[in-house]
Each structure stands twice: as structure tokens, then as C-alpha cells.
PDB file of C-alpha atoms and ligand atoms in Angstrom:
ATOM      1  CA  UNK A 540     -57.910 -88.149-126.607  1.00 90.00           C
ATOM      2  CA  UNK A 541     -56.106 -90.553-124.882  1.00 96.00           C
ATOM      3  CA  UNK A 542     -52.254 -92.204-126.225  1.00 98.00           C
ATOM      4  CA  UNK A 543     -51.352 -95.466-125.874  1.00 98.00           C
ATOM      5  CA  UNK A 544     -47.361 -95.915-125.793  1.00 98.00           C
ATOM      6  CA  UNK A 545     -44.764 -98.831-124.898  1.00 98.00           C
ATOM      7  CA  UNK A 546     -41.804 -97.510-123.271  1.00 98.00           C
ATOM      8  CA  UNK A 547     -38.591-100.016-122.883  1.00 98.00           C
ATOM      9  CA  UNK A 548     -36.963 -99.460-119.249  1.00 98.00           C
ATOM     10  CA  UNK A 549     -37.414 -99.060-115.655  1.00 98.00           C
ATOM     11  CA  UNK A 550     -41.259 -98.598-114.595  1.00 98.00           C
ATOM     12  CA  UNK A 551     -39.764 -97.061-110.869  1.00 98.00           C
ATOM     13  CA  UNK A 552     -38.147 -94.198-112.824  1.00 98.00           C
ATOM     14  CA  UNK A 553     -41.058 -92.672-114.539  1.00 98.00           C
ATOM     15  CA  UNK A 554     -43.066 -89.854-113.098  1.00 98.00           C
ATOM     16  CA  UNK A 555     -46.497 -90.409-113.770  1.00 98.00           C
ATOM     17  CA  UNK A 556     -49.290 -89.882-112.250  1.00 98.00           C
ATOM     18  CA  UNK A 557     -49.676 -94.216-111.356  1.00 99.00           C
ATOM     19  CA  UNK A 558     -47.414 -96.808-112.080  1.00 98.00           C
ATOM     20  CA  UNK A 559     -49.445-100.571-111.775  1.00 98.00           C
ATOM     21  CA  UNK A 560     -47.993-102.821-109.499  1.00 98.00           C
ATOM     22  CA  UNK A 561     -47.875-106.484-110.186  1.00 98.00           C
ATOM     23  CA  UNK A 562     -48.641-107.292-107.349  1.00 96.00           C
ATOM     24  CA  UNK A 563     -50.025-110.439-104.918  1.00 93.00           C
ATOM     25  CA  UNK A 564     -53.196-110.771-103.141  1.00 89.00           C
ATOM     26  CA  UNK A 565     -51.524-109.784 -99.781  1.00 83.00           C
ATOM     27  CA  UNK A 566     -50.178-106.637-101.031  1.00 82.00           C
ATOM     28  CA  UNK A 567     -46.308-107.439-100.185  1.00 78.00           C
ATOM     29  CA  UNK A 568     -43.222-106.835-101.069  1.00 74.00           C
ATOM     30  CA  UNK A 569     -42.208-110.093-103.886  1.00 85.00           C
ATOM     31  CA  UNK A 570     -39.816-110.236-106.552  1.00 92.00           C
ATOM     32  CA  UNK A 571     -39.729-108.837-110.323  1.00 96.00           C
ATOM     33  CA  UNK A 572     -41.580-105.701-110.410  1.00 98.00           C
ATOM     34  CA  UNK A 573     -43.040-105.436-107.033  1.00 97.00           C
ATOM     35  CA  UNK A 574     -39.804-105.335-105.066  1.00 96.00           C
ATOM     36  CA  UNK A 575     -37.923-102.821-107.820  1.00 97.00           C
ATOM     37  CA  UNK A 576     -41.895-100.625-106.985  1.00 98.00           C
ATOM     38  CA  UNK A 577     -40.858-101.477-103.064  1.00 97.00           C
ATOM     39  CA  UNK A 578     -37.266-100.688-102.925  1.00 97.00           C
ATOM     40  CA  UNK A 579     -38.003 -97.526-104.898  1.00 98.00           C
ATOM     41  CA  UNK A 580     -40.872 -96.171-102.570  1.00 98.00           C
ATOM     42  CA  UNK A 581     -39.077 -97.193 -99.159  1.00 97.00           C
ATOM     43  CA  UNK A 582     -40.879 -99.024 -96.157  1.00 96.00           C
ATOM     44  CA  UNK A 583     -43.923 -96.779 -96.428  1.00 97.00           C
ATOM     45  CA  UNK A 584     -44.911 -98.613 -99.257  1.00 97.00           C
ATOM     46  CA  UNK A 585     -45.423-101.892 -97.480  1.00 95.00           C
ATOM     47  CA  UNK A 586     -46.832-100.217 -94.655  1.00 96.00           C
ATOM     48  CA  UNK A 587     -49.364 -98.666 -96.537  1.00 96.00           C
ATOM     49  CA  UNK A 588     -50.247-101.986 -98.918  1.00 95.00           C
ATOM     50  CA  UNK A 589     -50.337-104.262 -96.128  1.00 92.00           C
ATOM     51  CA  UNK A 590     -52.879-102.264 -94.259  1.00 93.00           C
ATOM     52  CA  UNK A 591     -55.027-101.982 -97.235  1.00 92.00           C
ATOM     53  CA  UNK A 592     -57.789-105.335 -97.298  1.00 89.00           C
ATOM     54  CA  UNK A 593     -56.416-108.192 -99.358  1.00 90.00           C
ATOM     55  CA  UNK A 594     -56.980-107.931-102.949  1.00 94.00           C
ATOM     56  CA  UNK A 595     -58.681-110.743-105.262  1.00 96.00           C
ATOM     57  CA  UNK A 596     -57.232-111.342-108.607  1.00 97.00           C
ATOM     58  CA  UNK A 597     -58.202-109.807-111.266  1.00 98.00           C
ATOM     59  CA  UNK A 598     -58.700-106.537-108.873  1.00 98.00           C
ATOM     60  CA  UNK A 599     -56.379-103.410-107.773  1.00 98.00           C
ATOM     61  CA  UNK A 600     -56.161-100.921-104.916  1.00 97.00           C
ATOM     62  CA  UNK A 601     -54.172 -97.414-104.746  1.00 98.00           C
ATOM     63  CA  UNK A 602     -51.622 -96.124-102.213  1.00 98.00           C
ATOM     64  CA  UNK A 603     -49.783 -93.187-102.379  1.00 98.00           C
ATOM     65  CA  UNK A 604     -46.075 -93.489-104.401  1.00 98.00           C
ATOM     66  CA  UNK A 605     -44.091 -92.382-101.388  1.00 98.00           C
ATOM     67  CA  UNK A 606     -40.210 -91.778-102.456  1.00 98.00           C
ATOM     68  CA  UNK A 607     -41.067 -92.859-106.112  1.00 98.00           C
ATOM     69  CA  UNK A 608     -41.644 -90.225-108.944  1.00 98.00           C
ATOM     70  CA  UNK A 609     -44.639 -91.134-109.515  1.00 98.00           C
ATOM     71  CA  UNK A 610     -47.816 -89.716-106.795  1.00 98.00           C
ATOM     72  CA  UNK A 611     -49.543 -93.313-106.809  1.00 98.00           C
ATOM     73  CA  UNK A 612     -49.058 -97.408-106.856  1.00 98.00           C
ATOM     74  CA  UNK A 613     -52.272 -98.752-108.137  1.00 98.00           C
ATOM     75  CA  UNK A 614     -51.857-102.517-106.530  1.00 98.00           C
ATOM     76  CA  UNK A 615     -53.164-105.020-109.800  1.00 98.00           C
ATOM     77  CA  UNK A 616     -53.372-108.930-108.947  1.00 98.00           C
ATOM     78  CA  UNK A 617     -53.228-110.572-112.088  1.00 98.00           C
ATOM     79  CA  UNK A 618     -53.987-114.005-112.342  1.00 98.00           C
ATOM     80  CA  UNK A 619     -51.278-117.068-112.370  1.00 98.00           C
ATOM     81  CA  UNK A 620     -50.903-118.856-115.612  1.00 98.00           C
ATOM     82  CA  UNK A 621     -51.807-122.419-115.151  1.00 98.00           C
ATOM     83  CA  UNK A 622     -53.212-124.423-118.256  1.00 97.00           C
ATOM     84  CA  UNK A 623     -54.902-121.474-120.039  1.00 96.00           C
ATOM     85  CA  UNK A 624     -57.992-122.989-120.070  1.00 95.00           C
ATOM     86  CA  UNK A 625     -58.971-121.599-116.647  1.00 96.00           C
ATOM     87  CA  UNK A 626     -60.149-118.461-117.586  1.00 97.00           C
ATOM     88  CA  UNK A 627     -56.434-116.712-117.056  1.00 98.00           C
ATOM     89  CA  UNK A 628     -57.335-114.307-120.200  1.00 98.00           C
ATOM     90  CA  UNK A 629     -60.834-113.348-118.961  1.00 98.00           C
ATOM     91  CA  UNK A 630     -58.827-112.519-114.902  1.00 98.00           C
ATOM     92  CA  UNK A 631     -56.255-111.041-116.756  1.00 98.00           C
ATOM     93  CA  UNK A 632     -58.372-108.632-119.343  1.00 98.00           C
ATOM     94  CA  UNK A 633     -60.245-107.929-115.991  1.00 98.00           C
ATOM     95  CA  UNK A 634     -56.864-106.722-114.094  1.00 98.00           C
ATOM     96  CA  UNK A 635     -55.662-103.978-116.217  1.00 98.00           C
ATOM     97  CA  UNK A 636     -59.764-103.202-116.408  1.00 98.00           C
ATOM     98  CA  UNK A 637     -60.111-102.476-112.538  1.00 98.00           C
ATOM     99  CA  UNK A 638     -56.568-100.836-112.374  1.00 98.00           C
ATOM    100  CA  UNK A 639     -57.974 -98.454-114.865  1.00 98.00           C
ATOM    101  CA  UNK A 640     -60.850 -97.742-113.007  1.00 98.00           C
ATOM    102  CA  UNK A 641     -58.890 -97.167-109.407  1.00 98.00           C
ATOM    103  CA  UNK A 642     -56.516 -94.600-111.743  1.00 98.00           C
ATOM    104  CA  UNK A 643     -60.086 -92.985-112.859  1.00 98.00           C
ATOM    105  CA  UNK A 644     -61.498 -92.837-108.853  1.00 98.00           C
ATOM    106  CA  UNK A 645     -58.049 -91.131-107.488  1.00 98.00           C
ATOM    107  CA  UNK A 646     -57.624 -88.423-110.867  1.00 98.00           C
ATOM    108  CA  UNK A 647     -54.454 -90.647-112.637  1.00 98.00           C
ATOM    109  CA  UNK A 648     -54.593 -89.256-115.843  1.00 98.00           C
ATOM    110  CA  UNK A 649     -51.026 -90.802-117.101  1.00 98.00           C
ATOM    111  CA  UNK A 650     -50.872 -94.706-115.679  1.00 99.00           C
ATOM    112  CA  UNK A 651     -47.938 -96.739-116.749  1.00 99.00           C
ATOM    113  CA  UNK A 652     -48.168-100.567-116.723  1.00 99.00           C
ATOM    114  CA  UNK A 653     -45.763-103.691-116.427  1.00 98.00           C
ATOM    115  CA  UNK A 654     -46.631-106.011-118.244  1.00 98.00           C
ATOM    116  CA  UNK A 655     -48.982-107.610-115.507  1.00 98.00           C
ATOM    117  CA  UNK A 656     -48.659-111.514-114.678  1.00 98.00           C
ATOM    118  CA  UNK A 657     -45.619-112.460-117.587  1.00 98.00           C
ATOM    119  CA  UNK A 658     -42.693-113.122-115.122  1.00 98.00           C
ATOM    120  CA  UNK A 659     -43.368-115.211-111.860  1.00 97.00           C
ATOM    121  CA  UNK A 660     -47.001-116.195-113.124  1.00 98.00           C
ATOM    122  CA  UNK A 661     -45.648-117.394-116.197  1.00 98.00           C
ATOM    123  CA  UNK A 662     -48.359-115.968-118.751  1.00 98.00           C
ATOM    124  CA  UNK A 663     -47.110-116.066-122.543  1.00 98.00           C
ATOM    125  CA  UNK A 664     -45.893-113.173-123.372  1.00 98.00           C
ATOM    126  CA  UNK A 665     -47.358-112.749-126.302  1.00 98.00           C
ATOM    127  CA  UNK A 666     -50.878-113.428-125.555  1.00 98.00           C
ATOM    128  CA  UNK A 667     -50.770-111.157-122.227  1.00 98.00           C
ATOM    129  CA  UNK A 668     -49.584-108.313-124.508  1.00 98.00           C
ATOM    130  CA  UNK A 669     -52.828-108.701-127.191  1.00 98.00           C
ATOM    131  CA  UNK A 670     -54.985-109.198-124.178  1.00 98.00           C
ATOM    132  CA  UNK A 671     -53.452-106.108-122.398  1.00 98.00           C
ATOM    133  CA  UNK A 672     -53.682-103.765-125.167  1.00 98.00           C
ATOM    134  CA  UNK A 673     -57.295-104.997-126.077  1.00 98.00           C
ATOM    135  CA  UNK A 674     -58.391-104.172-122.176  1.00 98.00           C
ATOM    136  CA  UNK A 675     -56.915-101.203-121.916  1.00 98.00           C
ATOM    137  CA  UNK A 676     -58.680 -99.687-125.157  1.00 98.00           C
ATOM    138  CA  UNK A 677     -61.901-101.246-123.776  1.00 98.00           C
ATOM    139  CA  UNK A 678     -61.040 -99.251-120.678  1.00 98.00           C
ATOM    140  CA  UNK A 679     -60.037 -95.790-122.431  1.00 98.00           C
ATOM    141  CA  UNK A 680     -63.285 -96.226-124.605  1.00 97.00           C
ATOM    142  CA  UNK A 681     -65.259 -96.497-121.223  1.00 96.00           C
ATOM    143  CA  UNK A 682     -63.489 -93.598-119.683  1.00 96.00           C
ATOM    144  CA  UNK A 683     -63.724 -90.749-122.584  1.00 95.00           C
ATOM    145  CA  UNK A 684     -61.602 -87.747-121.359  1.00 95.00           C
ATOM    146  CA  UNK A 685     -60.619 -89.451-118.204  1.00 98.00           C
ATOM    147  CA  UNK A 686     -56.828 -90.511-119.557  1.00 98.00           C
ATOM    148  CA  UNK A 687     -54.100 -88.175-121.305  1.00 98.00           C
ATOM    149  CA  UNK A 688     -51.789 -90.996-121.741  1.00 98.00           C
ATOM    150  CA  UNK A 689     -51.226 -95.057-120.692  1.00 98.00           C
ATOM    151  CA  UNK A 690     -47.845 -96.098-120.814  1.00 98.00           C
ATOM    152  CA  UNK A 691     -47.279-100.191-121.546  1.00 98.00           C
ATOM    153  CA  UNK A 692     -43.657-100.044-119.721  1.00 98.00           C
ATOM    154  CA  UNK A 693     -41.441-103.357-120.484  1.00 98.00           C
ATOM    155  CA  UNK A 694     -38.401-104.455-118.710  1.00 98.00           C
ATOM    156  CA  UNK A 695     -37.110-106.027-122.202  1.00 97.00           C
ATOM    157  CA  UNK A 696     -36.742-104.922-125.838  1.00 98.00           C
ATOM    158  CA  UNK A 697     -38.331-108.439-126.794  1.00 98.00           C
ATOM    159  CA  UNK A 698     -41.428-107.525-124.618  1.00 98.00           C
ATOM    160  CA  UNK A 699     -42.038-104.286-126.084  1.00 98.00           C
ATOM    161  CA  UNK A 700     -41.834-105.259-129.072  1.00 98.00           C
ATOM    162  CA  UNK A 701     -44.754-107.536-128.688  1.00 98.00           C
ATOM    163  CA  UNK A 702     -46.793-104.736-127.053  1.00 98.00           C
ATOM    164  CA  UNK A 703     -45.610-102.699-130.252  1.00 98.00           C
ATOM    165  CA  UNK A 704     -47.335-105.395-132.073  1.00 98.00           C
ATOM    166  CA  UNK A 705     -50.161-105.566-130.443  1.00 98.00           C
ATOM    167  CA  UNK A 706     -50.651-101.526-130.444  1.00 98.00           C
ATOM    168  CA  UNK A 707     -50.393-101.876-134.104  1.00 96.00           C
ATOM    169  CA  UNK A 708     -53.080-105.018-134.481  1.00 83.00           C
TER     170      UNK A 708
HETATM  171  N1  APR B1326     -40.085-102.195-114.658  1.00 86.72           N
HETATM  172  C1  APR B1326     -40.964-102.699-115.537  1.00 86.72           C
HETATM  173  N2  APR B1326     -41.202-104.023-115.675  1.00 86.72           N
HETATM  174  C2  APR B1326     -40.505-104.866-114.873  1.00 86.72           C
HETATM  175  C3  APR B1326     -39.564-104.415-113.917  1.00 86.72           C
HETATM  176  C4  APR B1326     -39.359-103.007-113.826  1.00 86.72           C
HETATM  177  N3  APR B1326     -38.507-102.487-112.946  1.00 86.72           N
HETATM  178  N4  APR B1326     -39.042-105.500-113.282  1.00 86.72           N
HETATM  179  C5  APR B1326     -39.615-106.592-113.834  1.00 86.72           C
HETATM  180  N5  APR B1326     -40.489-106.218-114.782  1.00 86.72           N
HETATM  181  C6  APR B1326     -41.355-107.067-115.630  1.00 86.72           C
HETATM  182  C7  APR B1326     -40.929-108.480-115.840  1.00 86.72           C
HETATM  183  O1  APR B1326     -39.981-108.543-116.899  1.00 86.72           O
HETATM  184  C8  APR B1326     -42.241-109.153-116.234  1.00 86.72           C
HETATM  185  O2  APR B1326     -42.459-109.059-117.639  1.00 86.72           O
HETATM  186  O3  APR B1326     -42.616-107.194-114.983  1.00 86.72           O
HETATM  187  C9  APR B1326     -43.310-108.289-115.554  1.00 86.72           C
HETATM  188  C10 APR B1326     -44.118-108.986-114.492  1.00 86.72           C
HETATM  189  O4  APR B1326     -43.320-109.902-113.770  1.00 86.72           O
HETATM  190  P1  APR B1326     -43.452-110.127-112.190  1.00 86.72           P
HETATM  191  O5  APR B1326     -42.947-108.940-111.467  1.00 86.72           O
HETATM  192  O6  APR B1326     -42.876-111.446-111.871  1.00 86.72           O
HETATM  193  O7  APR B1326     -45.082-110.135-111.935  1.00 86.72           O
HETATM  194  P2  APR B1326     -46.168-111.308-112.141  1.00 86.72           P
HETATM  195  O8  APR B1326     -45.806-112.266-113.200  1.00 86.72           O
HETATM  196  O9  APR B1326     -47.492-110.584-112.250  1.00 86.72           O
HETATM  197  O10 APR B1326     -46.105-112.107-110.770  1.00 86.72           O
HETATM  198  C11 APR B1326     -46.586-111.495-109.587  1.00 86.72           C
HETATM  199  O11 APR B1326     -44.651-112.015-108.304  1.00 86.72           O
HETATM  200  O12 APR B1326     -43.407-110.479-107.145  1.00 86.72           O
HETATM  201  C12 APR B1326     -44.373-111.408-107.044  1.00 86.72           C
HETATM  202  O13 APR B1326     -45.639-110.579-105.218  1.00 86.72           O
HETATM  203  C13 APR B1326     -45.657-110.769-106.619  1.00 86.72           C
HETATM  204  O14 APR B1326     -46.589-112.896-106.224  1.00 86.72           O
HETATM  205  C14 APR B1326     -46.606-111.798-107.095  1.00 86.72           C
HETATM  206  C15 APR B1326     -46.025-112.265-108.405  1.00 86.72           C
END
């Protein structure tokens, strides 16, 4: 049995198994999420990403968590929001999808998420939150006993609230 929450606050603070990085193909540091994840895990961090093979969107890679709580930083390249009619949901459904499956290969059985692509790729907020919640119970359902718990963290009260939403849908 596996719980799906949404957690308002600070995704570097919580000590889970994997937090999800939002991250960019090259695996850098970046702004929003990725450079709170980098500033929390120290220099190791990049080390560690940039020496892992560039990752396409819509895929994810692990590295250890180094100085954060949590053990790993599962690397997810969502895609950027451009019209919408590019196929953003199906790259974006397909993100959280493949970071679920990296968390399944290295044992994560609690992964907390950002909510992947909604800041400096400028998806709708709204629409990234169904689409998030609908891939990760695709994922859980393809997984059975592989997760304890998934965690939809959001910086804001306004963006949890539309994951609360969409948990409830
Ligand atoms: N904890 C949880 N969520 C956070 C945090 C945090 N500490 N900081 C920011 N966020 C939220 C933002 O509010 C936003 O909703 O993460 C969400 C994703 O925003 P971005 O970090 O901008 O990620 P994204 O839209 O996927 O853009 C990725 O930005 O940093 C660069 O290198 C990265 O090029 C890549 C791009």
C-alpha cells in the first residue's frame, strides 16, 4: 500500500529516501529547485551529476544525496512549456514515470517530488499537478509493494493546494 501526500515547504529539508530534482539535461546546478537541492548537498552534488551522461527530457538519473537528509537525488528533466500542443503533457507524464522507476532500481521506497517543470519552464500549474498525480498512480499501480509513500512537496500554499485537488479528483 502505497500513500500519496502533498507537503507545503522546503523539499531540501525532508529525509526521504529520494527527493526529484528538477533538473536540466546537463545535470547542473540552475535556479528554483535545483540550486536550493545543490546548495543543500554541497559541491559533491555537481560533481557527481555532471559526470553522470546527459539526460533527455522526459528521463531521470540517481546520485547519492551527499550533505542532504535525504540518501538520493533522482535527476528528472521535465519538459519546457512552449504552446502545449507539443506533446509537453505526454514528456511531462513520462518524467515523474522514469523518476519512479530510477527510485524502484536504487530501493527508494519514500520519493518526494517538486512539482517538476512549473517555475522556469513555465508549465500551468494546474495542469502539471492533474498530470503529475495521474503519472504517479500509473507508476505506483505498476510498482505494487515497491513504494511506502510519494510525497508531492510544493514551495507554495497555492501549489499544494492544486495537488490537493488533484489527489482528490
Ligand atoms: N522545494 C520544493 N519546491 C521548490 C523549491 C524547494 N526548495 N524551490 C522551488 N520550488 C518549486 C517552484 O516553486 C516550482 O513550482 O519547484 C518548482 C519547479 O521550478 P523550477 O525549479 O524552476 O524547475 P523547472 O520549471 O522544472 O525548470 C527547470 O530550471 O533550475 C533550472 O536547471 C534547471 O534548467 C532547469 C530548469
Amino acid at each position: 500500500m502505497t500513500t500519496l501526500r502533498v507537503i507545503e515547504g522546503d523539499i531540501t529539508t525532508l529525509a526521504v529516501d529520494a527527493i526529484v530534482n528538477a533538473a536540466a539535461p546537463g545535470l547542473g546546478g540552475g535556479t528554483g529547485v535545483s540550486r536550493a537541492i545543490h546548495a543543500a548537498a554541497g559541491p559533491q552534488l555537481f560533481e557527481a551529476a555532471s559526470a553522470l551522461d546527459p539526460v533527455g527530457r522526459g528521463d531521470a538519473a540517481a546520485t547519492p544525496g551527499f550533505a542532504l537528509p535525504s540518501r538520493w537525488v533522482i535527476h528528472a528533466v521535465g519538459p519546457i512549456y512552449v504552446t502545449g500542443a507539443l506533446g509537453e503533457d505526454t514528456v511531462l507524464a513520462r518524467t515523474y514515470r522514469r523518476a519512479l522507476e530510477v527510485a524502484q532500481q536504487i530501493g527508494a521506497r519514500r520519493v518526494a517530488f517538486p512539482a517538476i517543470s512549473t517555475g522556469a519552464y513555465r508549465f500551468p500549474r494546474e495542469q502539471a499537478a492533474r498530470i503529475a498525480v495521474a503519472a504517479v498512480r500509473e507508476a505506483v499501480a505498476a510498482a505494487p509493494g515497491a513504494f511506502d509513500e510519494i510525497i508531492f512537496c510544493c514551495r507554495t500554499a497555492g501549489s499544494a493546494a492544486l495537488h490537493q485537488a488533484a489527489l482528490a479528483g
